[in-house]
Amino acid sequence: NLIELIRFAIAPERIQFGIDLAKEVKRAGFNVTLNIMYLHKIINDSSLFEKLCGALKDEAEAVDYVYFVDSYGSCLPDQIRTILAHAKQRIPQKIGFHGHDNISLAFANTMAAVEAGVDIVDGTILGMGRGAGNLRTELMAAYIAKHRDVLIDFTAVIDRKSVV
């Protein structure tokens, strides 16, 4: 298949709308991820977190991944570690994290998410993204190379003919 996964970015207050979209897309044969935006709201509102957990638990078949997004890059590593560890315990879907770098914590927050046991994290080349950008993929790759004793040839990633 050319397309295997459809991602919906959804505000936490609109979780049911996101689940309804996911059901329709699942019926068409695609995998679905819901990217729950505005993680700071969930961290600061336990009733919102409970609502999310309940809705997602009831609809385990409709959603393959639930990503939590630090939309404004304003969360701190201990907050990320705590909320995502709770999410891993309460939500049946695979859990992901997407960090923005507004206060230069995308890498630290991603590491906290990994420590919390998330199933997947992502980044972008050179951190390109909205606002201050995202976790830089090459930073995460360098960390993995160093700490897991993996040899990565970063120069092989660059197509020298396309470099201006």
Coordinates of N, CA and C in Angstrom, one line a residue:
N1 N 0.8 -1.2 0.0 CA 0.0 0.0 0.0 C 0.9 1.3 0.0
L2 N 0.4 2.2 -0.7 CA 1.1 3.5 -0.7 C 1.0 4.2 0.6
I3 N -0.2 4.2 1.1 CA -0.5 4.8 2.4 C -1.0 3.7 3.4
E4 N -0.3 3.6 4.6 CA -0.7 2.6 5.6 C -1.2 3.2 6.8
L5 N -0.8 4.5 7.1 CA -1.2 5.1 8.4 C -1.7 6.5 8.2
I6 N -2.8 6.8 8.8 CA -3.4 8.1 8.8 C -3.3 8.7 10.2
R7 N -2.8 9.9 10.2 CA -2.6 10.6 11.5 C -3.6 11.8 11.6
F8 N -4.3 11.8 12.7 CA -5.2 13.0 13.0 C -4.7 13.7 14.3
A9 N -4.5 15.0 14.1 CA -4.1 15.9 15.2 C -5.4 16.4 15.8
I10 N -5.6 16.2 17.1 CA -6.9 16.5 17.7 C -6.7 17.1 19.1
A11 N -7.5 18.1 19.4 CA -7.4 18.7 20.8 C -8.0 17.7 21.7
P12 N -7.5 17.7 23.0 CA -8.0 16.7 23.9 C -9.5 16.7 24.2
E13 N -10.0 17.9 24.1 CA -11.5 18.1 24.4 C -12.3 17.5 23.3
R14 N -11.7 17.2 22.1 CA -12.4 16.7 21.0 C -12.1 15.2 20.7
I15 N -11.8 14.5 21.8 CA -11.3 13.1 21.6 C -12.4 12.2 21.0
Q16 N -13.6 12.4 21.3 CA -14.7 11.6 20.7 C -14.8 11.9 19.2
F17 N -14.6 13.1 18.8 CA -14.6 13.4 17.3 C -13.4 12.7 16.6
G18 N -12.3 12.7 17.3 CA -11.1 12.0 16.7 C -11.3 10.5 16.6
I19 N -12.0 9.9 17.6 CA -12.3 8.5 17.6 C -13.3 8.2 16.5
D20 N -14.3 9.0 16.3 CA -15.2 8.8 15.3 C -14.5 8.8 13.9
L21 N -13.6 9.8 13.7 CA -12.8 9.8 12.4 C -12.0 8.6 12.3
A22 N -11.4 8.1 13.4 CA -10.6 6.9 13.3 C -11.4 5.7 12.9
K23 N -12.6 5.6 13.4 CA -13.4 4.4 13.1 C -13.7 4.4 11.6
E24 N -14.0 5.6 11.0 CA -14.2 5.6 9.5 C -13.0 5.2 8.7
V25 N -11.9 5.7 9.2 CA -10.6 5.4 8.5 C -10.2 3.9 8.6
K26 N -10.5 3.4 9.8 CA -10.2 1.9 10.0 C -11.1 1.1 9.1
R27 N -12.3 1.5 8.9 CA -13.2 0.7 8.0 C -12.7 0.7 6.6
A28 N -11.9 1.8 6.2 CA -11.3 1.8 4.9 C -10.0 1.0 4.8
G29 N -9.6 0.4 6.0 CA -8.4 -0.4 5.9 C -7.1 0.2 6.3
F30 N -7.1 1.4 6.9 CA -5.9 2.0 7.3 C -5.6 1.9 8.8
N31 N -4.4 2.0 9.1 CA -4.0 2.2 10.5 C -4.2 3.6 10.9
V32 N -4.5 3.9 12.2 CA -4.8 5.2 12.6 C -4.0 5.6 13.9
T33 N -3.5 6.8 13.9 CA -2.9 7.4 15.1 C -3.7 8.7 15.4
L34 N -4.0 8.9 16.7 CA -4.5 10.2 17.1 C -3.4 10.9 17.8
N35 N -3.0 12.0 17.3 CA -2.0 12.9 18.0 C -2.8 13.8 18.9
I36 N -2.7 13.6 20.2 CA -3.4 14.4 21.1 C -2.6 15.7 21.4
M37 N -3.1 16.8 20.9 CA -2.4 18.1 21.1 C -2.5 18.6 22.5
Y38 N -1.7 19.6 22.7 CA -1.8 20.4 24.0 C -1.6 19.6 25.2
L39 N -0.5 18.9 25.3 CA -0.2 18.0 26.4 C -0.2 18.8 27.7
H40 N 0.2 20.1 27.7 CA 0.2 20.9 28.9 C -1.2 20.9 29.6
K41 N -2.3 20.9 28.7 CA -3.7 20.9 29.3 C -4.0 19.6 30.0
I42 N -3.5 18.5 29.5 CA -3.8 17.2 30.1 C -3.0 17.1 31.4
I43 N -1.8 17.6 31.4 CA -1.0 17.6 32.6 C -1.6 18.4 33.7
N44 N -2.3 19.5 33.4 CA -2.8 20.4 34.3 C -4.3 20.2 34.7
D45 N -4.9 19.1 34.0 CA -6.3 18.9 34.3 C -6.5 17.4 34.3
S46 N -6.5 16.8 35.5 CA -6.7 15.4 35.7 C -8.0 14.8 35.2
S47 N -9.1 15.6 35.2 CA -10.3 15.1 34.7 C -10.3 15.0 33.2
L48 N -9.5 15.8 32.5 CA -9.3 15.7 31.1 C -8.6 14.5 30.7
F49 N -7.5 14.2 31.5 CA -6.8 12.9 31.4 C -7.7 11.7 31.6
E50 N -8.5 11.7 32.6 CA -9.4 10.6 32.8 C -10.4 10.4 31.7
K51 N -10.9 11.5 31.1 CA -11.8 11.5 30.0 C -11.2 10.8 28.8
L52 N -9.9 11.2 28.5 CA -9.1 10.7 27.4 C -9.0 9.2 27.6
C53 N -8.5 8.8 28.8 CA -8.2 7.4 29.1 C -9.5 6.5 28.9
G54 N -10.6 7.0 29.4 CA -11.9 6.3 29.3 C -12.3 6.1 27.9
A55 N -12.2 7.2 27.1 CA -12.7 7.2 25.7 C -11.8 6.2 24.9
L56 N -10.5 6.3 25.1 CA -9.5 5.5 24.3 C -9.6 4.0 24.7
K57 N -9.8 3.7 26.0 CA -10.0 2.4 26.5 C -11.2 1.7 25.8
D58 N -12.3 2.5 25.7 CA -13.5 1.9 25.2 C -13.4 1.7 23.7
E59 N -12.5 2.3 23.0 CA -12.4 2.3 21.5 C -11.0 1.7 21.1
A60 N -10.5 0.7 21.8 CA -9.2 0.2 21.5 C -9.1 -0.3 20.1
E61 N -10.1 -0.8 19.5 CA -10.1 -1.3 18.1 C -9.9 -0.2 17.1
A62 N -10.4 1.0 17.4 CA -10.4 2.1 16.4 C -9.1 2.8 16.2
V63 N -8.2 2.8 17.2 CA -7.0 3.6 17.2 C -5.8 2.7 17.4
D64 N -4.8 2.8 16.6 CA -3.6 2.0 16.7 C -2.6 2.6 17.6
Y65 N -2.4 3.9 17.5 CA -1.4 4.7 18.3 C -2.1 5.9 18.8
V66 N -1.6 6.3 20.0 CA -2.0 7.6 20.6 C -0.7 8.3 20.9
Y67 N -0.5 9.4 20.2 CA 0.6 10.2 20.4 C 0.2 11.4 21.3
F68 N 1.1 11.7 22.3 CA 0.9 12.9 23.1 C 1.9 13.9 22.6
V69 N 1.4 15.1 22.3 CA 2.1 16.2 21.6 C 2.3 17.4 22.6
D70 N 3.6 17.7 22.9 CA 3.9 18.9 23.6 C 3.9 20.0 22.6
S71 N 2.7 20.5 22.3 CA 2.4 21.4 21.2 C 3.2 22.7 21.3
Y72 N 3.4 23.2 22.5 CA 4.1 24.5 22.7 C 5.5 24.3 23.2
G73 N 5.9 23.1 23.4 CA 7.3 22.8 23.9 C 7.4 23.4 25.3
S74 N 6.4 23.4 26.1 CA 6.4 24.0 27.4 C 6.5 23.1 28.6
C75 N 6.4 21.8 28.3 CA 6.4 20.8 29.4 C 7.8 20.5 29.8
L76 N 7.9 20.0 31.0 CA 9.2 19.6 31.6 C 9.4 18.1 31.6
P77 N 10.6 17.6 31.6 CA 10.8 16.2 31.6 C 10.1 15.4 32.7
D78 N 10.1 15.9 33.9 CA 9.4 15.1 34.9 C 7.9 15.0 34.7
Q79 N 7.4 16.1 34.1 CA 5.9 16.1 33.8 C 5.7 15.0 32.7
I80 N 6.5 15.0 31.7 CA 6.4 14.1 30.6 C 6.5 12.7 31.1
R81 N 7.5 12.4 31.9 CA 7.8 11.1 32.4 C 6.5 10.6 33.2
T82 N 6.0 11.4 34.0 CA 4.8 11.0 34.9 C 3.6 10.8 34.1
I83 N 3.2 11.7 33.2 CA 1.9 11.6 32.5 C 2.0 10.4 31.5
L84 N 3.1 10.2 30.9 CA 3.2 9.1 29.9 C 3.3 7.8 30.6
A85 N 3.9 7.7 31.7 CA 3.9 6.4 32.5 C 2.5 6.1 32.9
H86 N 1.7 7.1 33.3 CA 0.3 6.8 33.6 C -0.5 6.4 32.4
A87 N -0.2 7.1 31.2 CA -0.9 6.7 30.0 C -0.6 5.3 29.6
K88 N 0.6 4.9 29.7 CA 1.0 3.5 29.4 C 0.2 2.5 30.2
Q89 N -0.1 2.8 31.5 CA -0.8 1.9 32.3 C -2.3 1.9 32.0
R90 N -2.8 3.0 31.5 CA -4.3 3.2 31.4 C -4.9 3.1 30.0
I91 N -4.0 3.2 29.0 CA -4.5 3.3 27.6 C -4.0 2.0 26.9
P92 N -4.9 1.3 26.2 CA -4.5 0.0 25.6 C -3.7 0.2 24.3
Q93 N -3.8 1.3 23.6 CA -3.1 1.5 22.4 C -1.6 1.7 22.6
K94 N -0.8 1.6 21.6 CA 0.6 2.0 21.6 C 0.7 3.5 21.8
I95 N 1.6 3.9 22.7 CA 1.8 5.3 23.1 C 3.0 5.9 22.4
G96 N 2.8 7.1 21.9 CA 3.9 7.8 21.2 C 4.1 9.2 21.8
F97 N 5.2 9.9 21.5 CA 5.5 11.2 22.0 C 6.1 12.0 20.9
H98 N 5.6 13.3 20.7 CA 6.1 14.2 19.8 C 6.4 15.5 20.5
G99 N 7.7 15.9 20.5 CA 8.1 17.1 21.3 C 8.5 18.3 20.4
H100 N 8.0 19.4 20.8 CA 8.5 20.7 20.2 C 9.6 21.3 21.1
D101 N 10.4 22.2 20.4 CA 11.6 22.6 21.1 C 11.6 24.1 21.5
N102 N 10.5 24.6 21.9 CA 10.3 26.0 22.2 C 11.3 26.5 23.3
I103 N 11.5 25.7 24.3 CA 12.4 26.0 25.4 C 13.6 25.1 25.4
S104 N 13.9 24.5 24.2 CA 15.1 23.6 24.0 C 15.0 22.4 24.9
L105 N 13.8 21.8 25.1 CA 13.7 20.6 25.9 C 13.1 19.4 25.1
A106 N 13.0 19.6 23.7 CA 12.5 18.5 22.9 C 13.3 17.2 23.1
F107 N 14.6 17.3 23.2 CA 15.4 16.0 23.4 C 15.3 15.5 24.8
A108 N 15.4 16.4 25.8 CA 15.2 15.9 27.2 C 13.8 15.3 27.4
N109 N 12.8 15.9 26.8 CA 11.4 15.4 27.0 C 11.2 14.1 26.3
T110 N 11.9 14.0 25.1 CA 11.8 12.7 24.4 C 12.5 11.6 25.2
M111 N 13.6 11.9 25.8 CA 14.3 10.9 26.6 C 13.4 10.5 27.8
A112 N 12.7 11.5 28.4 CA 11.8 11.2 29.5 C 10.7 10.3 29.0
A113 N 10.2 10.6 27.8 CA 9.1 9.7 27.3 C 9.6 8.3 27.1
V114 N 10.8 8.1 26.6 CA 11.4 6.8 26.4 C 11.6 6.1 27.8
E115 N 12.0 6.9 28.8 CA 12.1 6.3 30.2 C 10.8 5.9 30.7
A116 N 9.7 6.6 30.3 CA 8.3 6.2 30.7 C 7.8 5.0 30.0
G117 N 8.5 4.5 29.0 CA 8.1 3.3 28.3 C 7.3 3.5 27.0
V118 N 7.3 4.7 26.4 CA 6.5 4.9 25.2 C 7.0 3.9 24.1
D119 N 6.1 3.6 23.2 CA 6.4 2.7 22.1 C 7.1 3.3 20.9
I120 N 6.9 4.7 20.8 CA 7.4 5.3 19.6 C 7.6 6.8 19.9
V121 N 8.6 7.4 19.3 CA 8.9 8.8 19.4 C 9.2 9.2 17.9
D122 N 9.2 10.5 17.7 CA 9.5 11.0 16.4 C 10.3 12.3 16.4
G123 N 10.8 12.7 15.3 CA 11.5 13.9 15.2 C 11.5 14.3 13.7
T124 N 12.2 15.4 13.4 CA 12.3 15.8 12.0 C 13.7 16.2 11.7
I125 N 14.1 16.1 10.5 CA 15.4 16.4 10.1 C 15.7 17.9 10.3
L126 N 16.8 18.2 11.0 CA 17.1 19.6 11.4 C 16.1 20.2 12.3
G127 N 15.2 19.4 12.9 CA 14.1 19.9 13.8 C 13.1 20.7 13.1
M128 N 13.0 20.7 11.8 CA 12.1 21.5 11.1 C 10.6 21.2 11.5
G129 N 9.9 22.3 11.8 CA 8.5 22.2 12.3 C 8.0 23.5 12.7
R130 N 6.8 23.5 13.1 CA 6.0 24.7 13.6 C 6.8 25.3 14.8
G131 N 6.7 26.6 14.8 CA 7.3 27.3 16.0 C 8.8 27.2 16.0
A132 N 9.3 26.8 17.2 CA 10.7 26.6 17.3 C 11.2 25.3 16.8
G133 N 10.3 24.5 16.3 CA 10.7 23.2 15.7 C 10.4 22.0 16.6
N134 N 10.9 20.9 16.1 CA 10.7 19.6 16.8 C 12.1 19.0 17.3
L135 N 12.0 17.8 17.9 CA 13.2 17.1 18.2 C 13.9 16.9 16.9
R136 N 15.2 17.1 16.9 CA 16.1 16.9 15.7 C 16.4 15.4 15.6
T137 N 16.0 14.8 14.5 CA 16.2 13.3 14.3 C 17.7 13.0 14.4
E138 N 18.5 13.8 13.8 CA 20.0 13.5 13.9 C 20.5 13.5 15.3
L139 N 20.0 14.4 16.2 CA 20.4 14.4 17.6 C 20.0 13.1 18.3
M140 N 18.8 12.6 18.0 CA 18.4 11.3 18.6 C 19.2 10.2 18.0
A141 N 19.5 10.2 16.7 CA 20.3 9.2 16.1 C 21.7 9.1 16.7
A142 N 22.3 10.3 16.9 CA 23.6 10.4 17.5 C 23.6 9.8 18.9
Y143 N 22.6 10.1 19.7 CA 22.5 9.6 21.1 C 22.4 8.1 21.0
I144 N 21.5 7.6 20.2 CA 21.3 6.1 20.1 C 22.7 5.5 19.7
A145 N 23.3 6.1 18.7 CA 24.6 5.5 18.2 C 25.6 5.4 19.4
K146 N 25.7 6.5 20.2 CA 26.7 6.5 21.3 C 26.3 5.6 22.4
H147 N 25.1 5.6 22.8 CA 24.7 4.8 24.0 C 24.3 3.4 23.7
R148 N 24.1 3.0 22.5 CA 23.8 1.6 22.2 C 24.9 1.0 21.3
D149 N 26.0 1.7 21.2 CA 27.2 1.2 20.5 C 26.8 0.8 19.1
V150 N 26.1 1.7 18.4 CA 25.7 1.4 17.0 C 26.4 2.4 16.1
L151 N 27.0 1.9 15.0 CA 27.7 2.7 14.1 C 26.8 3.3 13.1
I152 N 26.7 4.6 13.0 CA 25.8 5.3 12.0 C 26.7 6.2 11.2
D153 N 26.7 6.0 9.9 CA 27.5 6.9 9.0 C 26.6 8.1 8.6
F154 N 26.7 9.1 9.3 CA 25.8 10.3 9.1 C 26.0 10.9 7.7
T155 N 27.2 10.8 7.2 CA 27.5 11.4 5.9 C 26.8 10.7 4.8
A156 N 26.5 9.4 5.0 CA 25.8 8.6 4.0 C 24.4 9.0 3.8
V157 N 23.8 9.7 4.8 CA 22.5 10.2 4.7 C 22.3 11.4 3.7
I158 N 23.4 12.1 3.5 CA 23.4 13.3 2.7 C 23.6 12.9 1.2
D159 N 22.7 13.3 0.3 CA 23.0 13.2 -1.1 C 23.8 14.3 -1.5
R160 N 25.1 14.1 -1.7 CA 26.0 15.3 -1.9 C 25.7 16.0 -3.2
K161 N 25.0 15.4 -4.2 CA 24.6 16.1 -5.4 C 23.5 17.1 -5.2
S162 N 22.7 16.9 -4.1 CA 21.6 17.9 -3.9 C 22.0 19.0 -3.0
V163 N 23.2 18.9 -2.4 CA 23.7 20.0 -1.5 C 24.2 21.2 -2.3
V164 N 23.6 22.3 -2.0 CA 24.0 23.5 -2.8 C 25.2 24.2 -2.3

